[in-house]
Structures are given as C-alpha cells and as structure tokens.
C-alpha cells in the first residue's frame, strides 16, 4: 500500500511526530522526516495474519476440493487478502498434453507417479514465489493430497519457508453428490474432450478407485498437532482442529456457512429517485414517478419467476424501502446495505464536486476503489461493511437484494470475482435486475431490463485524471441529467 | 430491539413515531408482523449444555449469554444447580449426587422440570429468544426429555458439549469457581476438592457423550480440551452459526484488556462533540503518561489498536510501538450535530435533543448513528478481542461505553451512561465467571465530557432543563 505525498511540516523532535492525512484514503499517518520512507504503513491495516498461509486441500476426486478452493480464493481476495489457487491437475495437463485414461493414476504406474510428483513440486515452487516474492498472503494448494507422506512433504516445505499450513479435507460418501459433481464439472474437463458421457463417467470412477486404497484421511489422533477442518457430507458435520490465527478462524467460519443447495440471488437497485434525475449523488430521497413504475414492474417480474421462499432485503434508505413496499411481501432492512457515504459531497452534482473540490475529484478518478470521500467512505470501506451481508447471503437460499449503485458493484464483484480496479466501474444500471445462479465453479448471470426508462448514473473513468486537468476533462464522462 | 411496545406514555409514542419517520417506515408496517430488522432466528432456541462437572459449562453459558444479549438477542441462563440449592437449602456432601440416591434423584428431576417450565415462560411471556439450559445433561435419557419438550413447544435445540480429560484444567476449574460455591461454604479447601472429585465420579459412570453417529440428527458442537478441537454437527440457522463462530474464538488463556480514550482533544476543550481534531496540550501530556504507564505494566506481547481518527492515533504515536488502525473503532457519527456544543444542539434541534434523552441507546442522530448501530459495527472488534491476548484499545467515549458494556454485562439502558472519563485507563482481567476492573487515573487534568440523563426529557421542556447536566467547557 503506498502513501503519500505529505505536508512539509518538519518536526524538530523525532519522538512526537506530526500527523498528516493521506489525501487518498484520509488515513492519518506520521509525516516522514528527513525524507525517509515511512515503513510502518503496512502495519496500519488490521492484521489478518503475520506470515503467509498455505491452505492444502485433501480428499478423493470429485469431493468438491476445486469448488472450495476457487470459492475460498474469491472470498479472500474480495476481503483484500491476496490469495491464489494452484491446481495440480492443471500442472499435470500441461506436462502430459493428452490424457489417455485412468491408468495414468494407477498406484503401480511408475512413470505416472514420477510425473505427478514433479507437478506437485512445480506447483509448490510457484506457491513459494507467490507468497515470498509477489506479496501473496494465502496460497491454496488444490490436489488430492490423500497420503500422509505427501502431506509430510508439504509440511516440510512450508516449515522451510516460514508458511503456516491449514488443511481443508472434504469427505463424502453420498453417491448422489459424487455423481452430480462428476456431471457438473468433470465431464467438461479437458481430460474428457474426446469421450462421450458414459465413457467419461466410467473412466472417472476408475480414477477415484486408484486413490481409494492409499487414502489416509486426516485423523483426530494421529494428526492432532496439525491445523485443519474436515468437512463431512458437504457441510453436515465439521471437525475443526487447532485454529492458529485470525485468518484461519475466518476461513473456518466461511467454509461452515457455504452450501451447494441450488438457488438464485437477485440483485437490483432501488427505482429511479428524485436525486437521480437531478444528477445528484447520495442523499435519502424518494422514488420518482418512473421509479415507482419500476417498483410495480419489479413486483410483476418477481411473481412471474415463481421463486420458492424468497427473502427480500433492502437498505435503511427511503428509496429501497419504497421499492420493496411495492412487492407486498415482508422484507428485512439492513443498515449495512446503505449507499456509500459521500461525506462532504453528499447530494452534490459532479459539476459541483468539480467546482468545490477539484483535487478530491481527481484523486477519486486516480484510485476509485481506495479513495475515501472527506468525512465519508471508500469502496474499500464498503466491502468491509458488506462482509456480513455476503456471509448471510451464503447461508441463505433465494434472496432479492434491493440496494444502491456502489453497494451493488461490491456485491457483484464478489460473485463474479472482479478485481478492486474493475469493481468501481461495474455497470449496474437502474431498473435492471441481475439474476445470479451458482453453476459449476462460478456464477451464471442473467440480466433482465424491466423496460422502464431511467437516467444513466454511470460515470466512466475519464482519460485525464491529473489533478491539474481542465474542468471539461474532469466532466468528460458525466452522464446527462436535468 | 424494536421500539418498546409496552409503554403507553404519550411522549414515548411520539418517540416511536419520530423514529419511524427516521426509518421511513409506516406506523402500520412497524406494528404488523413485517420484520424490519435482519432475522437471527425465526423461533426460540434452547441451548443445552452437556458435560461432567468442572468442564466449563457455566463459564460458557454465562459468556455466551453475555455476548448474545450484547448483540441484541434476548438470552437468559437457567442453571440447574441454583434450582437445586433453592430446594435443598444446605449441601451436605457428594452423596446427594450418587446415582442410587432415590430421594435426591426425585428432587433433581423436579428441579429440571421447573427449569423447563421457566424456560417456556421466558419464551412466551418475556419475549426471550435464547435460553441456555446449564446442567450436566450427561445421559441420553435426560437429553431425550429436553428434546421432546422442545419439539412439543416448537423450540429449536442446540447442544454444547464440553469434553475435557486434562486433569490440570479440571483442577484449575475447581479451584477457581467451585471452592467458592455456596455448597462449600463450610468446607476447607482440601475437603472441598476431595468431595468435588467424588461428585464428578457420580456422573462419570452414567455419562454418555454426544456421538457422531447415534446423534447425527441433533444440532451440536463438541468442544475438546478447551478449544483445541471442535466437532460441529447440523448447524440449522444464522444464530447457531454465530454461536459456533463465537465459541470457536474464545479462549481461557490469562490476559488483560486495557481500554482508554484518546487524550483530551481540542474539541473536547470547547465542549464540542465528534469531529476529527488533534490533542490539546493536556492530551499530549496524557499520551506520554500513558506510554509510561504501559511500560510500567510490563505487558507481554501487547497489541495496540486505535481508530482512524487523529486523536487516537496521536495518542498511540507517543507509545513508540506499532499499532493497528480500525475504522470500526471510530467515534459515533453525530450526523448533522457533528462538532456542535450541546447548547447549539438544543438551540438548533431541541426535539432531537429530547428524543435522545428519552432513549439514548436507540436514538440515531439525523444522518448519523445510534449506540445500537455502534454495537453492530463493533462486533468484529469484540470477536477479535476474544481471539487476542493482551490488547490496549485507544478509542472514544461512546465506543468505550459499548466495549465496556460487553465485558461488564451492562444493559442497553445502562450502556450510554457508563462513566468513561478522559485520561483514565481501565484494565479488564477475566476472572472466574466475570471480569475484574481496575481503574487507573493518570493524574493529567482533563475536561469532563460525561452528560447525565436530565430529569426532564419531555420534548416540551425548557432549555435550562435540557442543559441541566451539560458538563463545563470553554
């Protein structure tokens, strides 16, 4: 995290350092004296963990390891913990260009074993690079890791490099769940491009058998000094052993809240508001006439979707509540879903912000994710306050969230795995409902425009983000309004 | 906590109405069954403790209850031992607990039955949401009785079993909490320990722990050896998920939590609330005194936390150690009243000022926050404080009140009036079932920022009455 260009206050006494406020994030930091770089900054953030963590999946094929790896990685990156997954299967596919059959995985296939071991080591090497040289904080090592011997190798590797290790084992004997897994994600694998469904399933089942004989699940007694979570039957039961620190505790909590029951999440903004029409940001106004039409259209749309046990959530601002009221069903109000607080810029038009706070306006364009409005919030702050909402969305089944532009961008970024750079520019237009349905390793998105006109509130990043730019340059991308 | 439904008072009705306007709800919507706040659970939950004596069941029960009440879930503990003490006035010895003591068995079953009746009453007549049934519940039979009871009434059941076979921990438990129990008033320490161990033996023979297979349809968490391992089965809903998360984050390692406000700030001197100013000269003196005090305490591996506001950071800077900034520790947002004096608030927003005095916990400043909002945003801070060991939290008046209320189990009514003066460090040390508090005033003069609830909270009151309790300032 870099900081600053600070004020030029020099303090004589180095013990009582002057504080200046970082112009982008509005965080108070001691001003650097003697031009020395301020090294404490990275410690200013709340500490998740004090050394890199290696998460190691364990389990037979088709137990959801890659599903968990990808989902966990997405969550950790969203809450700003740089995370990356390393799938050994992919390394193997790069090495052995064409997959022939399950025989590659037979325990007596010497050549197969050699290649597989090489791939694991190559992956671990990349893990080391990510955690040590590239600023990664968590690496997810996604492989079967079904033998104690292989796990020992990984533990030694982690010890040598100063990484903490946390195992995530998925144990499942339900044949229906396994079959569903195979259909959803294995049949479409590059390995089975040239097979028909039946052949693929038969081969994959034999592949699983290759691992079964040598599988040594994590054991309460034998592995009592390791840190791990054992997930049994897709979350029916969990065994948690020796959680070491904050990040492991958060990971456990997350894993215990996710489920795979099919469901859909509907995201939309409130109907067009009076302030929207005037091109003003923030505030707490009511719906415009068109906004009220949208609310009615939304009601019809929701009814037509025939959703089972739909929960409806709004913020505590008038415009989302008015929209929900039109649905005629119970809804829950979350303060955490309130729009981003624009501080001193509340209820201003972009033209007015440019006029009164041109430097702020430019800083925002330079780093829209981290920029905090004076006396307000940043997208980064928003993500933090939305975390409990995401956690509860994971627990729930069918939910309709009626929220706001910045909030919806944050939620969408979580589901669609968007980076901090992309997040503040995601298109979340008024009067459009996004239907998100988890599928395979990701999320299917259906966008439904309810055909009620509304202003455009999306402001793209202008070409010139320099503090010294002209007013025209600054206002280049402001959408039209009254 | 929804606006109080019981009070008929005209003034409070108008409070409700204005709060409703603030929340942009219709009056009818508030009174109807439309839930306005996120639902923790849709039916009452019975938490049932399981475990031999001296396994920390009461410790967990009390702590969990304190946490749930703090986050706004009405919870109460029902301790079977207390029911028994009321019936059998004087405790003789362990023989009361022998499995072949027919008369005692009858009494114990009657106590359990009474406790269950009180739980039903708590749910139906007192709007309780969670009841913690604190007893050994070590046989499948007893647990079966509870499950049937709950099923009949429509309550959810969640078991918490504490399993410990470390003799050192067990003995430490006995020393900390059993020897001072009313049961052992007339015993000396040695005798008490011997008797208690025999008491444990009485239960041991018939103890049937929760089983992964046989009890696979029950919802429970099994805690092994004070948290080194957990087995979690069939979590049903949000509140159970939160309970599991909480239990997995608490520990019993001895440590202390130091709470302090920032040093006196420039706005403090002027009697103005909120804002983001720096320390006054007295405040700077306090920061140095705090550094000395902390050094004098010789604390192992102390973590220091501040808010994102200048005054707490300046205070921490004087300590010369690394610190972490938490936005969640920022002072309550007074919205349109930011940086005003109480006199100005009375002059410009007299009705708001009165409403705040009527219900300081739930009152939300226009475009600002309430204490209730603060508690919600401080929850992750509390969770992390539970995980940590020695921590110094440098924060603000309203924030410190919320944190203190959590540790000292203060109600929502008491919370906003807790005394948290400037330049005073509170040292909290967990002890037995609660928290020991030591208060250290560091002898640096500061203004008083504590405003008591005035006598007259009526919206139509006079300015003098409104400003009756405002502390002095420049």
mmCIF file of C-alpha atoms in Angstrom, chain A residues 273-458:
data_model
loop_
_atom_site.group_PDB
_atom_site.id
_atom_site.type_symbol
_atom_site.label_atom_id
_atom_site.label_comp_id
_atom_site.label_asym_id
_atom_site.label_seq_id
_atom_site.Cartn_x
_atom_site.Cartn_y
_atom_site.Cartn_z
ATOM 1 C CA UNK A 273 -35.039 8.540 -7.316
ATOM 2 C CA UNK A 274 -35.676 12.269 -7.359
ATOM 3 C CA UNK A 275 -31.998 12.974 -6.754
ATOM 4 C CA UNK A 276 -31.014 10.569 -9.536
ATOM 5 C CA UNK A 277 -32.969 12.687 -12.010
ATOM 6 C CA UNK A 278 -31.142 15.819 -10.886
ATOM 7 C CA UNK A 279 -27.765 14.109 -11.250
ATOM 8 C CA UNK A 280 -27.067 14.401 -7.523
ATOM 9 C CA UNK A 281 -25.252 11.689 -5.574
ATOM 10 C CA UNK A 282 -26.202 10.173 -2.225
ATOM 11 C CA UNK A 283 -28.935 11.672 -0.081
ATOM 12 C CA UNK A 284 -32.118 9.981 1.035
ATOM 13 C CA UNK A 285 -34.849 10.964 -1.409
ATOM 14 C CA UNK A 286 -37.920 9.083 -2.554
ATOM 15 C CA UNK A 287 -38.752 7.445 -5.855
ATOM 16 C CA UNK A 288 -39.551 9.475 -8.961
ATOM 17 C CA UNK A 289 -42.652 8.608 -10.962
ATOM 18 C CA UNK A 290 -40.620 6.254 -13.165
ATOM 19 C CA UNK A 291 -39.040 4.757 -10.078
ATOM 20 C CA UNK A 292 -42.479 3.890 -8.770
ATOM 21 C CA UNK A 293 -43.312 2.282 -12.119
ATOM 22 C CA UNK A 294 -40.170 0.174 -11.773
ATOM 23 C CA UNK A 295 -41.265 -0.955 -8.332
ATOM 24 C CA UNK A 296 -44.515 -2.209 -9.816
ATOM 25 C CA UNK A 297 -42.694 -3.858 -12.737
ATOM 26 C CA UNK A 298 -40.350 -5.495 -10.247
ATOM 27 C CA UNK A 299 -43.308 -6.936 -8.384
ATOM 28 C CA UNK A 300 -44.640 -8.458 -11.596
ATOM 29 C CA UNK A 301 -41.234 -9.821 -12.528
ATOM 30 C CA UNK A 302 -40.709 -11.443 -9.145
ATOM 31 C CA UNK A 303 -44.152 -13.003 -9.233
ATOM 32 C CA UNK A 304 -43.508 -14.410 -12.697
ATOM 33 C CA UNK A 305 -40.271 -16.021 -11.500
ATOM 34 C CA UNK A 306 -42.219 -18.232 -9.057
ATOM 35 C CA UNK A 307 -39.417 -18.193 -6.546
ATOM 36 C CA UNK A 308 -39.622 -20.541 -3.598
ATOM 37 C CA UNK A 309 -39.341 -18.902 -0.132
ATOM 38 C CA UNK A 310 -37.869 -15.649 -1.429
ATOM 39 C CA UNK A 311 -36.248 -13.382 1.146
ATOM 40 C CA UNK A 312 -36.212 -9.665 0.332
ATOM 41 C CA UNK A 313 -33.557 -7.344 1.729
ATOM 42 C CA UNK A 314 -33.321 -3.554 1.492
ATOM 43 C CA UNK A 315 -31.115 -0.856 2.968
ATOM 44 C CA UNK A 316 -32.452 1.639 5.511
ATOM 45 C CA UNK A 317 -32.816 4.363 2.911
ATOM 46 C CA UNK A 318 -36.180 5.540 1.718
ATOM 47 C CA UNK A 319 -35.722 4.662 -1.953
ATOM 48 C CA UNK A 320 -35.007 0.969 -1.439
ATOM 49 C CA UNK A 321 -37.771 0.610 1.114
ATOM 50 C CA UNK A 322 -40.300 2.275 -1.177
ATOM 51 C CA UNK A 323 -39.265 -0.130 -3.918
ATOM 52 C CA UNK A 324 -39.704 -3.144 -1.616
ATOM 53 C CA UNK A 325 -43.048 -1.903 -0.347
ATOM 54 C CA UNK A 326 -44.499 -2.321 -3.824
ATOM 55 C CA UNK A 327 -43.740 -6.045 -3.700
ATOM 56 C CA UNK A 328 -46.259 -6.616 -0.952
ATOM 57 C CA UNK A 329 -44.136 -9.178 0.888
ATOM 58 C CA UNK A 330 -42.151 -8.985 4.158
ATOM 59 C CA UNK A 331 -38.639 -7.592 3.807
ATOM 60 C CA UNK A 332 -35.627 -7.065 6.085
ATOM 61 C CA UNK A 333 -33.792 -3.747 6.360
ATOM 62 C CA UNK A 334 -30.005 -3.790 6.612
ATOM 63 C CA UNK A 335 -28.133 -0.624 7.531
ATOM 64 C CA UNK A 336 -25.061 -2.301 6.025
ATOM 65 C CA UNK A 337 -26.743 -2.043 2.600
ATOM 66 C CA UNK A 338 -26.900 1.760 2.736
ATOM 67 C CA UNK A 339 -25.258 3.579 -0.171
ATOM 68 C CA UNK A 340 -21.645 4.702 0.104
ATOM 69 C CA UNK A 341 -21.373 7.792 2.292
ATOM 70 C CA UNK A 342 -20.087 10.635 0.130
ATOM 71 C CA UNK A 343 -19.305 12.756 3.180
ATOM 72 C CA UNK A 344 -18.971 16.434 2.249
ATOM 73 C CA UNK A 345 -20.071 15.611 -1.309
ATOM 74 C CA UNK A 346 -23.463 14.243 -0.292
ATOM 75 C CA UNK A 347 -26.270 15.487 -2.566
ATOM 76 C CA UNK A 348 -23.887 17.360 -4.872
ATOM 77 C CA UNK A 349 -23.776 17.047 -8.649
ATOM 78 C CA UNK A 350 -20.479 16.016 -10.238
ATOM 79 C CA UNK A 351 -20.224 19.535 -11.663
ATOM 80 C CA UNK A 352 -20.443 20.932 -8.141
ATOM 81 C CA UNK A 353 -17.872 18.481 -6.807
ATOM 82 C CA UNK A 354 -15.504 19.538 -9.589
ATOM 83 C CA UNK A 355 -16.134 23.168 -8.758
ATOM 84 C CA UNK A 356 -15.665 22.909 -4.975
ATOM 85 C CA UNK A 357 -13.237 20.004 -4.612
ATOM 86 C CA UNK A 358 -11.340 19.617 -7.899
ATOM 87 C CA UNK A 359 -8.410 17.869 -6.243
ATOM 88 C CA UNK A 360 -10.666 15.356 -4.482
ATOM 89 C CA UNK A 361 -12.472 14.712 -7.742
ATOM 90 C CA UNK A 362 -9.190 13.937 -9.483
ATOM 91 C CA UNK A 363 -7.897 11.724 -6.674
ATOM 92 C CA UNK A 364 -11.080 9.735 -6.884
ATOM 93 C CA UNK A 365 -10.539 9.124 -10.583
ATOM 94 C CA UNK A 366 -6.955 8.057 -9.887
ATOM 95 C CA UNK A 367 -7.922 5.294 -7.481
ATOM 96 C CA UNK A 368 -11.666 4.983 -7.214
ATOM 97 C CA UNK A 369 -11.506 1.828 -5.077
ATOM 98 C CA UNK A 370 -9.379 3.236 -2.279
ATOM 99 C CA UNK A 371 -10.452 6.870 -2.456
ATOM 100 C CA UNK A 372 -12.382 7.953 0.662
ATOM 101 C CA UNK A 373 -14.672 10.983 0.481
ATOM 102 C CA UNK A 374 -13.789 13.591 3.150
ATOM 103 C CA UNK A 375 -15.893 12.586 6.162
ATOM 104 C CA UNK A 376 -17.240 9.741 4.069
ATOM 105 C CA UNK A 377 -16.362 6.270 2.863
ATOM 106 C CA UNK A 378 -14.412 4.459 0.188
ATOM 107 C CA UNK A 379 -15.330 1.374 -1.824
ATOM 108 C CA UNK A 380 -12.764 -0.388 0.334
ATOM 109 C CA UNK A 381 -14.751 0.625 3.430
ATOM 110 C CA UNK A 382 -17.947 -0.535 1.731
ATOM 111 C CA UNK A 383 -16.558 -4.015 1.141
ATOM 112 C CA UNK A 384 -15.710 -4.290 4.795
ATOM 113 C CA UNK A 385 -19.152 -3.285 5.920
ATOM 114 C CA UNK A 386 -20.788 -5.606 3.378
ATOM 115 C CA UNK A 387 -18.916 -8.674 4.560
ATOM 116 C CA UNK A 388 -21.638 -9.790 6.990
ATOM 117 C CA UNK A 389 -24.172 -9.345 4.173
ATOM 118 C CA UNK A 390 -22.151 -11.643 1.922
ATOM 119 C CA UNK A 391 -21.801 -14.167 4.746
ATOM 120 C CA UNK A 392 -25.545 -14.206 5.267
ATOM 121 C CA UNK A 393 -26.162 -14.416 1.502
ATOM 122 C CA UNK A 394 -24.006 -17.528 1.504
ATOM 123 C CA UNK A 395 -26.150 -19.047 4.250
ATOM 124 C CA UNK A 396 -29.440 -18.194 2.593
ATOM 125 C CA UNK A 397 -31.126 -19.627 -0.444
ATOM 126 C CA UNK A 398 -33.321 -17.446 -2.695
ATOM 127 C CA UNK A 399 -32.781 -13.764 -1.945
ATOM 128 C CA UNK A 400 -33.656 -10.467 -3.663
ATOM 129 C CA UNK A 401 -31.356 -7.622 -2.592
ATOM 130 C CA UNK A 402 -32.657 -4.128 -3.370
ATOM 131 C CA UNK A 403 -29.739 -1.799 -2.875
ATOM 132 C CA UNK A 404 -27.663 1.009 -4.410
ATOM 133 C CA UNK A 405 -25.130 1.525 -7.188
ATOM 134 C CA UNK A 406 -21.865 1.345 -5.232
ATOM 135 C CA UNK A 407 -23.208 -1.384 -2.954
ATOM 136 C CA UNK A 408 -24.405 -3.463 -5.876
ATOM 137 C CA UNK A 409 -20.997 -3.119 -7.545
ATOM 138 C CA UNK A 410 -19.323 -4.515 -4.428
ATOM 139 C CA UNK A 411 -21.714 -7.455 -4.160
ATOM 140 C CA UNK A 412 -21.424 -8.184 -7.872
ATOM 141 C CA UNK A 413 -17.634 -8.084 -7.691
ATOM 142 C CA UNK A 414 -17.767 -10.751 -5.014
ATOM 143 C CA UNK A 415 -19.976 -13.091 -7.040
ATOM 144 C CA UNK A 416 -18.215 -12.511 -10.345
ATOM 145 C CA UNK A 417 -14.670 -12.379 -8.945
ATOM 146 C CA UNK A 418 -13.887 -8.852 -10.172
ATOM 147 C CA UNK A 419 -10.713 -7.069 -9.097
ATOM 148 C CA UNK A 420 -10.524 -3.921 -6.995
ATOM 149 C CA UNK A 421 -9.685 -1.995 -10.178
ATOM 150 C CA UNK A 422 -12.766 -3.228 -12.054
ATOM 151 C CA UNK A 423 -15.204 -3.091 -9.143
ATOM 152 C CA UNK A 424 -15.979 0.652 -9.052
ATOM 153 C CA UNK A 425 -16.714 0.678 -12.781
ATOM 154 C CA UNK A 426 -19.050 -2.319 -12.994
ATOM 155 C CA UNK A 427 -22.217 -1.405 -14.835
ATOM 156 C CA UNK A 428 -25.198 -1.514 -12.500
ATOM 157 C CA UNK A 429 -27.951 0.363 -14.267
ATOM 158 C CA UNK A 430 -31.245 1.453 -12.787
ATOM 159 C CA UNK A 431 -34.320 -0.638 -13.490
ATOM 160 C CA UNK A 432 -32.332 -3.759 -14.353
ATOM 161 C CA UNK A 433 -32.365 -6.960 -12.301
ATOM 162 C CA UNK A 434 -29.365 -9.283 -12.278
ATOM 163 C CA UNK A 435 -30.141 -12.923 -11.554
ATOM 164 C CA UNK A 436 -27.101 -14.835 -10.289
ATOM 165 C CA UNK A 437 -27.210 -18.621 -10.246
ATOM 166 C CA UNK A 438 -24.214 -20.609 -8.961
ATOM 167 C CA UNK A 439 -23.051 -23.042 -11.587
ATOM 168 C CA UNK A 440 -20.054 -25.380 -11.750
ATOM 169 C CA UNK A 441 -17.147 -23.309 -10.433
ATOM 170 C CA UNK A 442 -18.715 -19.907 -10.982
ATOM 171 C CA UNK A 443 -21.891 -17.941 -11.393
ATOM 172 C CA UNK A 444 -24.343 -17.622 -14.262
ATOM 173 C CA UNK A 445 -25.598 -14.049 -14.730
ATOM 174 C CA UNK A 446 -28.875 -13.173 -16.390
ATOM 175 C CA UNK A 447 -29.608 -9.504 -16.871
ATOM 176 C CA UNK A 448 -33.272 -8.541 -17.054
ATOM 177 C CA UNK A 449 -34.125 -4.968 -18.015
ATOM 178 C CA UNK A 450 -37.630 -4.209 -16.860
ATOM 179 C CA UNK A 451 -38.280 -1.730 -19.644
ATOM 180 C CA UNK A 452 -38.963 1.327 -17.521
ATOM 181 C CA UNK A 453 -36.899 4.346 -18.581
ATOM 182 C CA UNK A 454 -34.398 5.827 -16.178
ATOM 183 C CA UNK A 455 -31.438 8.197 -16.169
ATOM 184 C CA UNK A 456 -27.978 6.795 -16.587
ATOM 185 C CA UNK A 457 -25.944 7.179 -13.389
ATOM 186 C CA UNK A 458 -22.750 5.508 -14.599
#
